[in-house]
Amino acid sequence: MKRSSSGVPKGYVPISVGVNDENTRRFIIHTSTLSHTDFVEFLCRSVEEYGFSNDGVLRIPYEARAFEEWMKKEGKYKMGKVKPI
């Protein structure tokens, strides 16, 4: 898998999921996930919370554990969890 200079594999996007800093987790998701109906809802939540201008990684205000379960349930979408630094 080829990685870009940022360390994220080609075809993937880094995101941060969580409702508070303490429970936020970082993931990398395949770009095909972005068009999924449920993920569009996550994006709408992000816009409501942070607006369209946000510096840095895409942030999703949703329980990280529930998001991870959703990704596992969907199965066909590729996801990786990023270990905390």
Short mmCIF file of C-alpha atoms in Angstrom, two decimals:
data_model
loop_
_atom_site.label_atom_id
_atom_site.label_comp_id
_atom_site.label_asym_id
_atom_site.label_seq_id
_atom_site.Cartn_x
_atom_site.Cartn_y
_atom_site.Cartn_z
CA MET A 1 0.00 0.00 0.00
CA LYS A 2 1.54 3.31 -1.07
CA ARG A 3 1.66 6.04 1.54
CA SER A 4 1.70 9.77 0.95
CA SER A 5 4.20 12.09 2.60
CA SER A 6 1.75 12.49 5.51
CA GLY A 7 1.90 8.75 6.25
CA VAL A 8 -1.68 8.14 5.16
CA PRO A 9 -2.09 5.44 2.48
CA LYS A 10 -3.25 6.60 -0.95
CA GLY A 11 -7.04 6.51 -1.23
CA TYR A 12 -7.54 7.08 2.51
CA VAL A 13 -8.48 10.10 4.60
CA PRO A 14 -7.53 10.71 8.24
CA ILE A 15 -10.41 11.59 10.57
CA SER A 16 -10.85 12.25 14.27
CA VAL A 17 -14.01 10.87 15.93
CA GLY A 18 -15.26 11.74 19.41
CA VAL A 19 -17.48 14.02 21.44
CA ASN A 20 -14.73 15.18 23.80
CA ASP A 21 -10.95 15.28 23.69
CA GLU A 22 -10.62 12.52 26.28
CA ASN A 23 -12.46 9.89 24.21
CA THR A 24 -11.50 11.03 20.71
CA ARG A 25 -9.88 8.45 18.43
CA ARG A 26 -8.12 8.87 15.13
CA PHE A 27 -8.94 6.69 12.13
CA ILE A 28 -8.01 6.47 8.49
CA ILE A 29 -10.92 5.61 6.23
CA HIS A 30 -11.08 4.70 2.56
CA THR A 31 -12.45 7.48 0.36
CA SER A 32 -15.30 5.20 -0.77
CA THR A 33 -16.72 5.58 2.75
CA LEU A 34 -17.36 9.28 2.15
CA SER A 35 -20.33 8.58 -0.13
CA HIS A 36 -22.13 6.21 2.28
CA THR A 37 -25.50 7.62 3.41
CA ASP A 38 -24.72 7.17 7.11
CA PHE A 39 -21.32 8.80 6.72
CA VAL A 40 -22.93 11.80 5.04
CA GLU A 41 -24.96 12.14 8.27
CA PHE A 42 -21.70 12.15 10.23
CA LEU A 43 -20.44 14.91 7.94
CA CYS A 44 -23.62 16.92 8.55
CA ARG A 45 -23.03 16.62 12.31
CA SER A 46 -19.51 17.89 11.76
CA VAL A 47 -20.77 20.92 9.83
CA GLU A 48 -23.32 21.70 12.57
CA GLU A 49 -20.65 21.46 15.26
CA TYR A 50 -17.61 23.02 13.56
CA GLY A 51 -18.87 24.75 10.40
CA PHE A 52 -17.27 24.42 6.99
CA SER A 53 -13.95 25.99 8.00
CA ASN A 54 -11.86 23.66 10.11
CA ASP A 55 -8.09 23.56 10.30
CA GLY A 56 -6.47 20.17 10.35
CA VAL A 57 -8.01 16.72 10.21
CA LEU A 58 -11.73 16.15 9.59
CA ARG A 59 -13.49 15.93 12.96
CA ILE A 60 -16.69 13.94 13.53
CA PRO A 61 -18.63 14.66 16.77
CA TYR A 62 -19.82 11.10 17.45
CA GLU A 63 -18.95 8.45 20.03
CA ALA A 64 -15.72 6.85 18.79
CA ARG A 65 -16.65 3.37 19.99
CA ALA A 66 -20.04 3.54 18.23
CA PHE A 67 -18.35 4.78 15.04
CA GLU A 68 -15.91 1.88 15.11
CA GLU A 69 -18.80 -0.57 15.57
CA TRP A 70 -20.61 1.05 12.61
CA MET A 71 -17.53 0.62 10.43
CA LYS A 72 -17.16 -3.03 11.46
CA LYS A 73 -20.85 -3.67 10.79
CA GLU A 74 -20.63 -2.14 7.34
CA GLY A 75 -17.69 -4.45 6.65
CA LYS A 76 -17.11 -3.47 3.04
CA TYR A 77 -15.49 -0.18 4.03
CA LYS A 78 -11.81 -0.15 4.81
CA MET A 79 -10.75 1.50 8.05
CA GLY A 80 -7.68 1.65 10.21
CA LYS A 81 -7.40 2.86 13.77
CA VAL A 82 -4.45 5.12 14.43
CA LYS A 83 -2.58 4.39 17.64
CA PRO A 84 -2.29 7.35 20.02
CA ILE A 85 1.10 9.05 20.11
#
